[in-house]
Coordinates of C-alpha atoms in Angstrom, one line a residue:
X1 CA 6.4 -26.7 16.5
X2 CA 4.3 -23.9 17.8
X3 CA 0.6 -23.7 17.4
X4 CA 0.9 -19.8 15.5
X5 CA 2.5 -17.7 13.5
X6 CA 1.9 -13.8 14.5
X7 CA 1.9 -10.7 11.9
X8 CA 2.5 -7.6 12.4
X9 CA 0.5 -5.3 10.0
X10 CA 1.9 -1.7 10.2
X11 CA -0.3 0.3 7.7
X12 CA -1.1 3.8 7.2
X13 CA -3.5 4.3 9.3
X14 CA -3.1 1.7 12.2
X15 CA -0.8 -1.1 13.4
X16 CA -2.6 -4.2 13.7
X17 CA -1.4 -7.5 15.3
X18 CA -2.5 -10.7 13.9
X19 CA -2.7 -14.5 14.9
X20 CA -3.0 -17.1 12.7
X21 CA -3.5 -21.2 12.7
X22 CA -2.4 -23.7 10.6
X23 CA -5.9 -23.4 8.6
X24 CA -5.0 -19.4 8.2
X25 CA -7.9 -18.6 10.1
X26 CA -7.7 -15.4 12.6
X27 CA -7.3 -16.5 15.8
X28 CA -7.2 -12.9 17.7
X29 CA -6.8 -9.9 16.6
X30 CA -5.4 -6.3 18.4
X31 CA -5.2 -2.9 16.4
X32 CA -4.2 0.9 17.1
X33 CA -4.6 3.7 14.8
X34 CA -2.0 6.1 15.3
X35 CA -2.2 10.0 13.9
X36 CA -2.3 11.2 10.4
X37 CA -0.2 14.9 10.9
X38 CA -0.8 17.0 8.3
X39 CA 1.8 20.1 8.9
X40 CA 0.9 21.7 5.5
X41 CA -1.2 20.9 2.3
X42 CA 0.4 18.2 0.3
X43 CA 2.4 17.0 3.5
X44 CA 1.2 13.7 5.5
X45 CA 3.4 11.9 7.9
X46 CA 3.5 9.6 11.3
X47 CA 5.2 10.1 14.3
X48 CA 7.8 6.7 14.4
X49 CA 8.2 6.1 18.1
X50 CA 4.2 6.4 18.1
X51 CA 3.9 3.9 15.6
X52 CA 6.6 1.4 17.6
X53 CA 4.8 2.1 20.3
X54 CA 1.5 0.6 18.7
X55 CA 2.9 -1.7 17.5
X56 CA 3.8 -3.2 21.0
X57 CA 0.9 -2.7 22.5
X58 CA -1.3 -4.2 19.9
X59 CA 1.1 -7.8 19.6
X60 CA 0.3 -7.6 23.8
X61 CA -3.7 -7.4 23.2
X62 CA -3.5 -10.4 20.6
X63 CA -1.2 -12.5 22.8
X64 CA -4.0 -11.9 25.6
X65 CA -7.3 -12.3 23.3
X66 CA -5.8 -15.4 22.2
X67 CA -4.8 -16.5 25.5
X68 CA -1.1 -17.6 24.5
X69 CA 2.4 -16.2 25.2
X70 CA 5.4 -16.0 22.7
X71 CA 5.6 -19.8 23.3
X72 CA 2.8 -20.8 21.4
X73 CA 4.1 -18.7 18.0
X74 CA 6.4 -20.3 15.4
X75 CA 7.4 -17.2 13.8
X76 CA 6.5 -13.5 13.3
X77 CA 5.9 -12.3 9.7
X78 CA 5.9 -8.1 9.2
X79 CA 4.1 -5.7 6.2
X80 CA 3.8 -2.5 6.3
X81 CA 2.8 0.3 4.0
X82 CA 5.9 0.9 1.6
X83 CA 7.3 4.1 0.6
X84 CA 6.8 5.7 3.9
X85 CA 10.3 7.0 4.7
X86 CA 11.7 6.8 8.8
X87 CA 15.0 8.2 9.1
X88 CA 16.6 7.6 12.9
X89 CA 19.8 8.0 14.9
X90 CA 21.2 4.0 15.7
X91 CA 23.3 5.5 18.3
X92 CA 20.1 7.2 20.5
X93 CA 17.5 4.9 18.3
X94 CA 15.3 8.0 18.2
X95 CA 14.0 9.7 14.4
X96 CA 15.3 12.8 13.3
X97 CA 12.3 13.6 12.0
X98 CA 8.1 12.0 11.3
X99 CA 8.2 9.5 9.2
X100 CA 7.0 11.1 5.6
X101 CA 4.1 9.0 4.2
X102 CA 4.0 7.9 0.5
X103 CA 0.9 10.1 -0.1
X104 CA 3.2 12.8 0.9
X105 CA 4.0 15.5 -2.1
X106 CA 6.6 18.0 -0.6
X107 CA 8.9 16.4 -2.5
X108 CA 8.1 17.5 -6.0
X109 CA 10.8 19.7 -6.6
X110 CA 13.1 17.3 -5.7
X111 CA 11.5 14.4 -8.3
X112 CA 11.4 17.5 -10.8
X113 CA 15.4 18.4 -10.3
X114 CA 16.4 14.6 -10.5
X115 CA 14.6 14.0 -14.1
X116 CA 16.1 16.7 -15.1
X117 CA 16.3 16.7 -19.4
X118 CA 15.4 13.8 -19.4
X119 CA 12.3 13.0 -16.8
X120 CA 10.2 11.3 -15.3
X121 CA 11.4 7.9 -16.6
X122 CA 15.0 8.6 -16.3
X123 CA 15.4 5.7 -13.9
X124 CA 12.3 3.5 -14.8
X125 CA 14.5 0.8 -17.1
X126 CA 16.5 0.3 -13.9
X127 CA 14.1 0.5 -11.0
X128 CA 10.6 0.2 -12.7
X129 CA 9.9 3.1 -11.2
X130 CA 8.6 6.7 -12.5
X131 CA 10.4 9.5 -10.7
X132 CA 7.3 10.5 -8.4
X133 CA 6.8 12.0 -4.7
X134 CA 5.0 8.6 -3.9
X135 CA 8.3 6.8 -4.0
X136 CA 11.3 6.7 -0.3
X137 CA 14.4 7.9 -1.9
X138 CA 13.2 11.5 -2.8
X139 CA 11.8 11.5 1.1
X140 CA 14.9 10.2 2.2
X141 CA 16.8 13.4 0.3
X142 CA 14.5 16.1 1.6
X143 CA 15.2 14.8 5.1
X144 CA 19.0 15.2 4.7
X145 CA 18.8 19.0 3.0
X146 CA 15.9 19.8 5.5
X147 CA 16.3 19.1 9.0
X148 CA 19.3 20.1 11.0
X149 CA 22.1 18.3 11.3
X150 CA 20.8 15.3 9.4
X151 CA 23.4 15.4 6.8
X152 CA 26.5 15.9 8.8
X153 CA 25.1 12.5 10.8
X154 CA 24.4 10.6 7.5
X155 CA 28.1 11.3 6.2
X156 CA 29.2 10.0 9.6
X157 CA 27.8 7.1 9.2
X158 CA 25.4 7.6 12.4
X159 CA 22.1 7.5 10.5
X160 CA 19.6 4.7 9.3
X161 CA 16.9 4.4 6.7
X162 CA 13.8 2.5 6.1
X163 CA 10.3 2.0 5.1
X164 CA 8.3 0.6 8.4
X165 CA 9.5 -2.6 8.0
X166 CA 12.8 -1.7 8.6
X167 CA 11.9 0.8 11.4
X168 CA 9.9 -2.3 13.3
X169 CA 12.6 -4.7 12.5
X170 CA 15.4 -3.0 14.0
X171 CA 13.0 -2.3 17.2
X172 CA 12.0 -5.5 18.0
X173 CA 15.5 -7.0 17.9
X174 CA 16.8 -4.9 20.1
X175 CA 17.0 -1.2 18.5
X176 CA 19.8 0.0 19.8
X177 CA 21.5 -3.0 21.4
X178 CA 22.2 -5.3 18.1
X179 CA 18.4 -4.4 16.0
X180 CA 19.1 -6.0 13.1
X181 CA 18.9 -3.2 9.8
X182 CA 17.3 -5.4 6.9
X183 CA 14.4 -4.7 4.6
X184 CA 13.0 -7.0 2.5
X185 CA 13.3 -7.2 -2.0
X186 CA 9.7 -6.0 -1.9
X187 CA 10.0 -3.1 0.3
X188 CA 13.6 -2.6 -1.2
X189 CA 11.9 -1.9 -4.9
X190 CA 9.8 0.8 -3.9
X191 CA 12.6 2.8 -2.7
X192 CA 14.0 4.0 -6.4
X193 CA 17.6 2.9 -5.2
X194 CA 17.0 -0.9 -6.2
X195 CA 18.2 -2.3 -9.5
X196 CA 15.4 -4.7 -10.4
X197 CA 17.3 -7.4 -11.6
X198 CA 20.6 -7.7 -9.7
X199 CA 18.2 -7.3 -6.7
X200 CA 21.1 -4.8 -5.0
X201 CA 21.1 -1.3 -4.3
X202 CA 22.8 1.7 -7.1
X203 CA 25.5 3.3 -5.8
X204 CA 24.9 6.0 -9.0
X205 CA 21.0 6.4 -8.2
X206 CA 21.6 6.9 -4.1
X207 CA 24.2 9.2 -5.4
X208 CA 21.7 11.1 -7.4
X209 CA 19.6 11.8 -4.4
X210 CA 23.1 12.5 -1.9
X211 CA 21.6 9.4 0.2
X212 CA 25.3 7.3 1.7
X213 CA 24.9 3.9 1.5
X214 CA 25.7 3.4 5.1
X215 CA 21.9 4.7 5.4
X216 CA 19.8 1.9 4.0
X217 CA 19.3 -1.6 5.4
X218 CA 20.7 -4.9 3.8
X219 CA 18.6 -6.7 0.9
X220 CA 17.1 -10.2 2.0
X221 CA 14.3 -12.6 0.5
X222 CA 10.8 -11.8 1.8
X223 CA 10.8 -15.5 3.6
X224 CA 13.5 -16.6 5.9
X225 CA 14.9 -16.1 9.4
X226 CA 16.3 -12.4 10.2
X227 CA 16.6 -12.4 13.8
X228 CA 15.0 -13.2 17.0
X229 CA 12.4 -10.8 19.1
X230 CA 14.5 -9.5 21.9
X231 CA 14.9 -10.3 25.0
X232 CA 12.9 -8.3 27.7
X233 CA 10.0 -7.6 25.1
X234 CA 6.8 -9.9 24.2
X235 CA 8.3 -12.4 21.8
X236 CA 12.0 -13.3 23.0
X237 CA 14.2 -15.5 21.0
X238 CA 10.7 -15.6 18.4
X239 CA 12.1 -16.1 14.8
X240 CA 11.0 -12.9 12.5
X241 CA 10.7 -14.8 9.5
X242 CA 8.9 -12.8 6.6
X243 CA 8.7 -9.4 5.2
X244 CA 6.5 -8.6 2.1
X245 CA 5.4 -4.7 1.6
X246 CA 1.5 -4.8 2.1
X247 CA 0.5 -5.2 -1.2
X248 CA 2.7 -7.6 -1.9
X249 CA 1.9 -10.1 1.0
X250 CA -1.9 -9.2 -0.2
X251 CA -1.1 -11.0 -3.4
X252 CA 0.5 -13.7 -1.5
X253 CA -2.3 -14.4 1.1
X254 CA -4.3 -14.5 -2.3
X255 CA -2.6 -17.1 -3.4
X256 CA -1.7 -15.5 -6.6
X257 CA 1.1 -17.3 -7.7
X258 CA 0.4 -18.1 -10.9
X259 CA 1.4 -16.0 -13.8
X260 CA -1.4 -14.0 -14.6
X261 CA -3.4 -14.4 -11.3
X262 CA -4.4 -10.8 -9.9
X263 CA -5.8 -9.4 -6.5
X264 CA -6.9 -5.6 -5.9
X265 CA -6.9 -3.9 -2.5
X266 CA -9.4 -1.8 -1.4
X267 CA -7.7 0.1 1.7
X268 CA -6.0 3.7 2.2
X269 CA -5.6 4.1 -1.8
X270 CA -6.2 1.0 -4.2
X271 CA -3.6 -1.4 -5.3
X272 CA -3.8 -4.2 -8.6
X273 CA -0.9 -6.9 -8.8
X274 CA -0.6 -9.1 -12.1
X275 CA 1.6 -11.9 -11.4
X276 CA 4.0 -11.9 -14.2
X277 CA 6.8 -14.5 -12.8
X278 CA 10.3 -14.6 -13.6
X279 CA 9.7 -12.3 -16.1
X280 CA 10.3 -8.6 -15.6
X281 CA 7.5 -6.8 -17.7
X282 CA 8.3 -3.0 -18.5
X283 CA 4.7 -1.2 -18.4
X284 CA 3.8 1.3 -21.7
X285 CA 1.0 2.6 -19.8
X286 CA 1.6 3.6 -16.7
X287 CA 2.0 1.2 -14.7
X288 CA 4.8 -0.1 -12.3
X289 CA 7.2 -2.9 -12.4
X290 CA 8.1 -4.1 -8.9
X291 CA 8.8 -6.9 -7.1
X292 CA 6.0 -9.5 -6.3
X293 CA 8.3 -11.9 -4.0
X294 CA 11.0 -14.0 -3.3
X295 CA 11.1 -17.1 -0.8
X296 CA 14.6 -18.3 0.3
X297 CA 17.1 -18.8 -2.2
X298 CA 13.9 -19.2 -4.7
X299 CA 14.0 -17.3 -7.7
X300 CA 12.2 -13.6 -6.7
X301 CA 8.5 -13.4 -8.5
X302 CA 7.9 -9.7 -10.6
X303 CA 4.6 -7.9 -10.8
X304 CA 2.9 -5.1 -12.6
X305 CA 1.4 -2.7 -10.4
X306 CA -1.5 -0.3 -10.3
X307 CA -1.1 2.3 -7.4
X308 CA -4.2 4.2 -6.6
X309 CA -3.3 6.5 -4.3
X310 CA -7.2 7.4 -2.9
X311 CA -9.9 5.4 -2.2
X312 CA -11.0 4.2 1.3
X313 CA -9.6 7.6 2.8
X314 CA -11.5 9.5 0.4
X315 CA -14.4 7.9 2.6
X316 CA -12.2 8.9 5.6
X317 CA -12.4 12.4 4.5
X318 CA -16.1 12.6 4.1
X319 CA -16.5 11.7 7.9
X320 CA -13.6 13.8 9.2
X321 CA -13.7 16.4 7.5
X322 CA -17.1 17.8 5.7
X323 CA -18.9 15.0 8.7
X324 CA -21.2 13.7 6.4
X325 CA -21.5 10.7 8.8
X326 CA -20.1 9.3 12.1
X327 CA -18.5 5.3 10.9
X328 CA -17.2 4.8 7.6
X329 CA -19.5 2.1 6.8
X330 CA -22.5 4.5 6.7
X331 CA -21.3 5.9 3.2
X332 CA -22.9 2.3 2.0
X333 CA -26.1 3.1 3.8
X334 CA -26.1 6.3 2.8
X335 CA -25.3 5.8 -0.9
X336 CA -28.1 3.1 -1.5
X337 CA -30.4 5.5 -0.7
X338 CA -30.3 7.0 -4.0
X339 CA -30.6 4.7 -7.6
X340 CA -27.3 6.4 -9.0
X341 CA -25.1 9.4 -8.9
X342 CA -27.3 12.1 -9.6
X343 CA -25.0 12.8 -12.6
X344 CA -21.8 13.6 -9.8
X345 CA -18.6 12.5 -10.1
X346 CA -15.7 12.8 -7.7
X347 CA -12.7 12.5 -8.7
X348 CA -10.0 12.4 -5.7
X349 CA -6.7 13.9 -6.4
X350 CA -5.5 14.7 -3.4
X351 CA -2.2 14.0 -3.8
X352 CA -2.0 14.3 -7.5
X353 CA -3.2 11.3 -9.7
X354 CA -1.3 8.0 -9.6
X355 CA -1.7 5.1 -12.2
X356 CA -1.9 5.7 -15.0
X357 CA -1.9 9.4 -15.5
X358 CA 1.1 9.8 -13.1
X359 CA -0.6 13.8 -12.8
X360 CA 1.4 15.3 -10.3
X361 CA -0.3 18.8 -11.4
X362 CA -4.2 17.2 -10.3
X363 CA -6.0 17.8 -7.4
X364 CA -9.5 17.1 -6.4
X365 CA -12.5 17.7 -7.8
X366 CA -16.7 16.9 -7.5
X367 CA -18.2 17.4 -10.9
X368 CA -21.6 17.4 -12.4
X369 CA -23.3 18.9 -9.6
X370 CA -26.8 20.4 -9.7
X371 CA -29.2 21.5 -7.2
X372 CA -30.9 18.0 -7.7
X373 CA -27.7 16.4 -6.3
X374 CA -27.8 15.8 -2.2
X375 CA -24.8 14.2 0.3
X376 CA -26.4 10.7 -0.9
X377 CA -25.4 11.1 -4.5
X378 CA -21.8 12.3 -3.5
X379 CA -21.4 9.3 -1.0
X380 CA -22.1 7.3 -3.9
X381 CA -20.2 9.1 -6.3
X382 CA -16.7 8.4 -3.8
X383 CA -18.0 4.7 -4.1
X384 CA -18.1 4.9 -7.6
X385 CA -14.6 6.7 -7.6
X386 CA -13.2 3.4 -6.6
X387 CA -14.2 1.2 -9.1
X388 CA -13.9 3.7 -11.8
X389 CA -10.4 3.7 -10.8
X390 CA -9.9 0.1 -10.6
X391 CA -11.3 0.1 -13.8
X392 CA -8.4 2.4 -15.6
X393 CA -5.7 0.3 -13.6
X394 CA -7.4 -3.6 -15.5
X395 CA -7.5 -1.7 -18.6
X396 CA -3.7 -0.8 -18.1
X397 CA -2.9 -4.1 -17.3
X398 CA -4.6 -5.7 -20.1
X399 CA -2.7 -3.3 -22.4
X400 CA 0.8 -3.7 -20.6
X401 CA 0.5 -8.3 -20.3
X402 CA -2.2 -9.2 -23.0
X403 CA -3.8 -11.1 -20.2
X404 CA -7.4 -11.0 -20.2
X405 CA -8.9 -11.6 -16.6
X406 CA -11.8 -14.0 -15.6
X407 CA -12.1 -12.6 -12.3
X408 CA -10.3 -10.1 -9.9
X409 CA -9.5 -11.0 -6.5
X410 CA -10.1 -8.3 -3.3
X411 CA -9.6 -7.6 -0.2
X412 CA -9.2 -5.1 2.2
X413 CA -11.6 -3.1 4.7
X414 CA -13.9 -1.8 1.7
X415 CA -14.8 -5.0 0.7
X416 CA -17.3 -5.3 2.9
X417 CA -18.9 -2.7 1.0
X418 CA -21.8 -5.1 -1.5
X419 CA -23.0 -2.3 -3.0
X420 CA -19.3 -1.1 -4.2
X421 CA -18.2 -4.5 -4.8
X422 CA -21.6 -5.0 -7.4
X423 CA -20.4 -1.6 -9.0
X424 CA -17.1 -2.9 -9.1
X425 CA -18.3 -6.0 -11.2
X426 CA -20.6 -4.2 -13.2
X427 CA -18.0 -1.8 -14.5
X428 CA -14.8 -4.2 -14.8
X429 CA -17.3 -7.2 -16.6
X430 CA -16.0 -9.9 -14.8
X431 CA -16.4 -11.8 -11.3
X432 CA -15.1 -10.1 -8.8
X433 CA -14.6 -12.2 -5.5
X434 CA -14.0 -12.0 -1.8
X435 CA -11.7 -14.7 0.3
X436 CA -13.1 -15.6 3.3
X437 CA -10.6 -14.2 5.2
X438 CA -10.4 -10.6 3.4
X439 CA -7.4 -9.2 5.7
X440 CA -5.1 -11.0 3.4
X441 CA -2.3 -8.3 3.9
X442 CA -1.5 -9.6 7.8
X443 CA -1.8 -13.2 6.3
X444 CA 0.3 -13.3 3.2
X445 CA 2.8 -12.0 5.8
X446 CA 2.2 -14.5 8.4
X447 CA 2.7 -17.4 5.0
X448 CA 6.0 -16.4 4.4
X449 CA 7.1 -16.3 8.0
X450 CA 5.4 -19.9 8.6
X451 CA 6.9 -20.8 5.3
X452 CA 10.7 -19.8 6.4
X453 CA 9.9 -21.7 9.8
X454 CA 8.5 -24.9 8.0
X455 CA 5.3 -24.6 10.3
X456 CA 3.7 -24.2 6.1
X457 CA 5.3 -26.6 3.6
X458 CA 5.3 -23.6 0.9
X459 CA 2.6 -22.1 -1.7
X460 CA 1.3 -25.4 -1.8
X461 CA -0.5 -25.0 1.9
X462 CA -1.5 -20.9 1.0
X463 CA -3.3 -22.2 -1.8
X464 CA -5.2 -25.4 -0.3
X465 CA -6.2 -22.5 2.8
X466 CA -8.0 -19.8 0.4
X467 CA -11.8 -20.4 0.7
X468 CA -14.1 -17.9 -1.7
X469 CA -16.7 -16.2 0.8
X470 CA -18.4 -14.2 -2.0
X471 CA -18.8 -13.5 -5.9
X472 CA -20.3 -10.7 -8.0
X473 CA -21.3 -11.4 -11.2
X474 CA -21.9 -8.2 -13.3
X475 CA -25.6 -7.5 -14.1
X476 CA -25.4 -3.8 -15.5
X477 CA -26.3 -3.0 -19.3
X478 CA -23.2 -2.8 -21.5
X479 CA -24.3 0.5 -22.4
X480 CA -24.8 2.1 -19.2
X481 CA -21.7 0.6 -18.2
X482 CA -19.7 2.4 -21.0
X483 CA -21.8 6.0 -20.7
X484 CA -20.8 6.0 -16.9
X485 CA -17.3 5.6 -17.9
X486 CA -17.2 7.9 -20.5
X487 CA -18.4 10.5 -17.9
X488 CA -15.9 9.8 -15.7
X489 CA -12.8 9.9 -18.2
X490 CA -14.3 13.7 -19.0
X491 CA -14.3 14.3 -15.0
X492 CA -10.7 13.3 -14.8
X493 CA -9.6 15.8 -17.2
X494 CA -10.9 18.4 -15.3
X495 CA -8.8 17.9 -12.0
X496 CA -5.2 18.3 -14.7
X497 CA -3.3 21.9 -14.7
X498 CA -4.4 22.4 -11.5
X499 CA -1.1 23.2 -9.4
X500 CA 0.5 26.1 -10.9
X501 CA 4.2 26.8 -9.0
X502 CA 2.5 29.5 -6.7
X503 CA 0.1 26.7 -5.5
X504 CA 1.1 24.3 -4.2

């Protein structure tokens, strides 16, 4: 057996390349950001042969840090952000148009036409899903009625669809000489097409949306052997062995595979999984019901699912845009320079608000400002934001399961943040704690390729690898705690009503 498994992390705002041991630990690392294009307001999407392109180069820089070749690596496991929608040509292996990224919102009439009488939940029993812009199959539809030519090619049979996964699958073995067209249950139930239970696309719901099933890639487990890396590029004849969308191999490299056990994300927007099991658990309060996993021929796991869809690029957006400072992690240093907030809250709806208000109709707002209030208090008033946030997604959970949690595991890039991760203790009231490797997203994946391989034995190893680096225990006054929050359930309020159908 080979001495590695290799991930591939294709996320929203980079492709990252990852290689692992046996003890999980990151042996070398290589990562590419590619470009956010923002056409119009609302619209977000990635060019597709850039992002294959990174994704290339960056497997190339961690086979060389490491010092290995394809060789040394057991199996390649993929994530990828999820409702990000490619649609491409098998016969030229080109897109027919940027992939459209699941912060995207240009499909709101769309979502609005499809619920019709009846709604947003008009598929949610099925799918677990609210009729929303966030999800691929409305993204899927505004390609066909939108570019040129798209639909007569769909009806002929001569298009493909698929969330990143799919898009990097089908690349690396082979594209258009034999790529293999598979996505995985995960990335397969954020689509809007896939019934939840039979685990196999609807034929009525693709109908719905005019998508042929021709289109979309073949259902498998997140954990066993889909094909082999091609030959002539990095990793020939390398099993591919695991697929899990990003949050869902987050939860995995967690180890939360225990009913109950949760993990939160702090990345691009914030995402909370509760394990639930075998058990399917419909949310009452805005919450999603999605697949967790599913290894082999093992029964597939469910989970509830708290989508946040801004957080760590609302940090982004203070250094691009207004410039408020050069690297992200100077909003930390720049928010402890003040005791508190300054009585500001920020309240990031850029796209609308996700779980649980499901408020297509927000956008954006900073509240509470006076002239005492400086660019210190509003860096720490994003921070805030994010555990505020976190905060309404637990308290749906707790509503939705009746589980109460002892502790929230995180990871992701804003963990690194102490003084948000403090915050983040003080206003959940329980432990929050940091893994010692917090880029669990690239290892969850790696698991269940190593897993499909036997280079892991199963959950088993993933558990006996997880190592706690760090715990916050909250410290703030119950009080101030709830006053806080009460502030910021008022700030919410204020970004609703905002899109009226002349402004979009």
């Amino acid at each position: 057996m080979p001495d590695y498994v290799l991930a591939i992390d294709q996320g929203t705002t980079s492709s990252r390349a990852m290689i692992f041991d046996h003890g999980g630990q990151v042996v070398s690392t290589g990562q590419l950001e590619h470009d956010q294009i923002f056409p119009r307001a609302g619209w977000v999407e990635h060019n597709p042969d850039q992002i294959w392109n990174n994704v290339r180069e960056a497997v190339g820089i961690a086979l060389s840090r490491a010092n290995v070749t394809y060789t040394d690596i057991a199996a390649v496991g993929i994530t990828n952000q999820r409702e990000t929608a490619v649609v491409w040509d098998k016969t030229t292996g080109k897109p027919v148009y940027n992939a459209i990224v699941w912060q995207d919102t240009r499909t709101q009439a769309i979502v609005d036409e499809l619920g019709g009488d009846v709604g947003a939940d008009k598929y949610k029993a099925i799918v677990g899903l609210p009729l929303a812009t966030y999800f691929s199959g409305p993204k899927v539809k505004w390609i066909l009625d939108n570019v040129e030519g798209a639909r007569e090619a769909a009806d002929r049979g001569d298009l493909l669809f698929g969330n990143t996964d799919s898009w990097v699958l089908w690349n690396m073995t082979g594209g258009v000489d034999g790529g293999v067209h598979y996505t995985d249950v995960t990335n397969a139930s954020r689509t809007m097409l896939m019934d939840l239970d039979t685990l196999s696309w609807r034929e009525d719901i693709a109908s719905d949306m005019g998508i042929p099933l021709s289109m979309l890639p073949e259902i498998h487990s997140s954990s066993e052997v889909y094909g082999k890396g091609r030959q002539g590029g990095l990793l020939p004849g390398v099993p591919i062995a695991g697929i899990l969308g990003d949050q869902q191999a987050a939860t995995f490299g967690q180890a939360c595979f225990e009913v109950g056990t949760a993990k939160n994300t702090y990345g691009t927007g914030n995402f909370m999984l509760l394990n639930t099991g075998t058990e399917k658990v419909p949310s009452k309060n805005g919450l999603l019901t999605t697949v967790c996993y599913k290894i082999g021929d093992a029964p597939q796991r469910y989970a509830l699912e708290g989508s946040i869809a801004v957080t760590g690029s609302l940090v982004q957006w203070l250094r691009d845009n207004l410039g408020l400072f050069s690297d992200a992690p100077d909003v930390e240093w720049l928010a402890r320079k003040v005791e508190d907030n300054g009585g500001a809250y920020f309240v990031p709806a850029f796209s609308g608000l996700f779980a649980p208000y499901w408020r297509p109709d927000a956008r954006g707002a900073l509240v509470g400002l006076t002239r005492y209030v400086n660019k210190n208090h509003i860096a720490r008033a994003a921070l805030e934001s994010v555990a505020y946030q976190t905060r309404e997604v637990l308290e749906a959970m707790r509503a939705d399961s009746g589980v109460e949690l002892t502790e929230l595991k995180v990871d992701g890039g804003m963990v690194a943040d102490e003084l948000l991760m403090q915050f983040q203790a003080d206003q959940l009231g329980v432990d929050v704690v940091r893994p010692k490797v917090a880029e669990t997203t690239a290892l969850g994946a790696a698991y269940a390729a190593g897993i499909a391989v036997g280079y892991w034995s199963g959950e088993s190893d993933v558990t006996d690898n997880w190592a706690e680096d760090r715990r916050w225990t909250p410290s703030m006054d119950q009080d101030e705690r709830e006053r806080l929050y009460r502030q910021w359930k008022k700030a919410v309020t204020k970004t609703f009503d905002w899109v009226d159908v002349d402004t979009q």
